[in-house]
Amino acid sequence: MSTQHNQRAISLHLASERPSSPEADPGAGTTPAAIIELEGVSVCLGGRTILQEVTFNIRPGEFIAVLGPNGAGKSTLLKVLLGLIKPSAGRVRIFGQAPRRGNQLIGYAPQHRTLEGALSLRARDLVGFGLDGHRWGPGWFISGRRRRQAIIEEALAEVDALELADMPVALLSGGEQQRLLIAQALLSQPRLLLLDEPLSNLDISHEQEIIALIARLCRARGMTVLLVSHDVNPLLPVIDRVLYLARGHAAIGRPEQVITSSTLSALYGAPVEVVEALGRLFVVGVDI
Amino acid sequence: MNIGLLWQHEFVQNAFLAGGCVAIAAALVGYFLVLRAQTFAGEALTDIGFTGATGAALLGLSPLPGMLILSLLAALAIGLLGERLRGRDIEIGMVLSFALGLGVLFLSLYATSSGSHATAGVGILFGSILSVSRGDVWLSLACALGCSLALLILYRPLLFASTDPEVAAARGVPVRLLSVLFLLLLALATAISVLVIGVLLVFALLVAPAAAAERLSPSPAGALLLAVLFALGSTWGGLLIAFLGPGQHLPASFCIATLATGCYAGATLGLHLRRRHLSQRPAQPPHPCKGRRTAA
């Protein structure tokens, strides 16, 4: 209940903060047209083909796990959606438009790295970047400082990190930092959340915590989530579909359709076995 | 000698005024320099600036404009090459040592041609705050104002880009442009810092106060304020010790560098104490994850 309340409060606050866009209101009655469309998209970086004729659609509100071996182009795909990398061929549409940098409808938390500079900042400063980090000026004199802090604190509360607000980031654990980055990505009220390996460097209990948090946000806000992961098992209870990338190709569908020996063998172009053991799926035969 | 009497000398006024301007600019720029872990770039710019300064002296000009021009050009080059310079410490080091070598050549040519000793060189290397002219005061005031104003405008995106360039780029922050602009500001700040404390000790003003402040205040605005206070305290305190100190003729650069280092050492100690205090917080959030409750 309180989540719903917070959410409405934040959108109310933000209404005057950012230029209102026609898509800003998700609208209950809109048709569930594809939110992301890729058609024959190829990406070449430094002479190497990363993605080759990738085609798929993602509908609003879907929770998608992006899987695949190292170097399959998972992070590259997210960067294409963010407008940071231009595809060499094909057509990409997000919310019906070409990808562009600074799209406020997309929240992004890249692969966890040590944020050297951020280590000396407070959690609230790091999260606050998501709200107005891209704006010019110091932001010290604007009238809405109190309101700004309230919005940041609500976002922190939403990821259960309110008590960390004034802690230096350097003192926080990997899981706590991950929660801050998610809070930061959520501050612009995105309709699409791109998370690159949010589960790496987490122990199992924190992994469960982050997954539950993302699933809750995805359902409560009707937000589309693309989550890059190495392991599908902890995600199986919450995701709608998986997008599996290998050798530049992609397969999308329900986990039980995609994570099968035949589909993955075709994707990898090599014999691959999917083994179920101890209630978990294992892909055997290639480096995953 | 008391302060009132001291203040009647124009060279003392100039020293305090120029020192104040330089301290403010160096502290503000230094904070972002520390945040961006680009101290090597700071070193590079001062070394190349040294060549500019000695070159200008050779041509019969004031060293400061020469230093400014060459270090601004170097900043532009480093900024535009950007990514390609990452991990190229050896190549940069070679260019630096060549630049410094060239600077020494200019200096020796200057000393032979003017028949004087290499006092200009000593001034550039170790600072010559006691021979700062009124013109230098105005120039450093202009530079300090320019730096402060530019940082005020760039504050939020620069902070964002300095701490998390990837997300900043995705959010539409012009990360490359900010990087070039910041290096230009850095060139400006180092050039006028050399006026006070010299090429070799520039870190004392640029890095020590900012690093000390960063350790004491996790809030960016608080850290900037502290950095300015530390830099001003070190500069003015150092000048006072140099003028009134017991030893007589203690070099001002030495006093400033010592005080700045003291700030840093004190801050490091303070950080340890604070960390110990903070680590006594509850190890885990007191209430369980909301998500699991609602998902169940």
mmCIF file of C-alpha atoms in Angstrom, chain A residues 6 61 75 137 184 192 199 214 220 222 234 252 280 283:
data_model
loop_
_atom_site.group_PDB
_atom_site.id
_atom_site.type_symbol
_atom_site.label_atom_id
_atom_site.label_comp_id
_atom_site.label_asym_id
_atom_site.label_seq_id
_atom_site.Cartn_x
_atom_site.Cartn_y
_atom_site.Cartn_z
ATOM 1 C CA ASN A 6 5.012 6.857 -2.546
ATOM 2 C CA GLY A 61 5.383 -4.312 -18.132
ATOM 3 C CA SER A 75 25.748 -5.047 -22.388
ATOM 4 C CA GLY A 137 24.108 24.978 -12.356
ATOM 5 C CA GLN A 184 19.116 6.298 -8.732
ATOM 6 C CA LEU A 192 11.876 0.997 -18.878
ATOM 7 C CA LEU A 199 23.263 -9.671 -9.178
ATOM 8 C CA ILE A 214 12.969 -5.380 -8.789
ATOM 9 C CA ALA A 220 3.716 -2.138 -8.919
ATOM 10 C CA GLY A 222 3.925 -1.578 -14.647
ATOM 11 C CA PRO A 234 17.151 -17.228 -9.112
ATOM 12 C CA ILE A 252 13.295 -14.861 -26.940
ATOM 13 C CA ARG A 280 18.046 -25.757 -11.111
ATOM 14 C CA VAL A 283 23.599 -25.343 -19.552
#
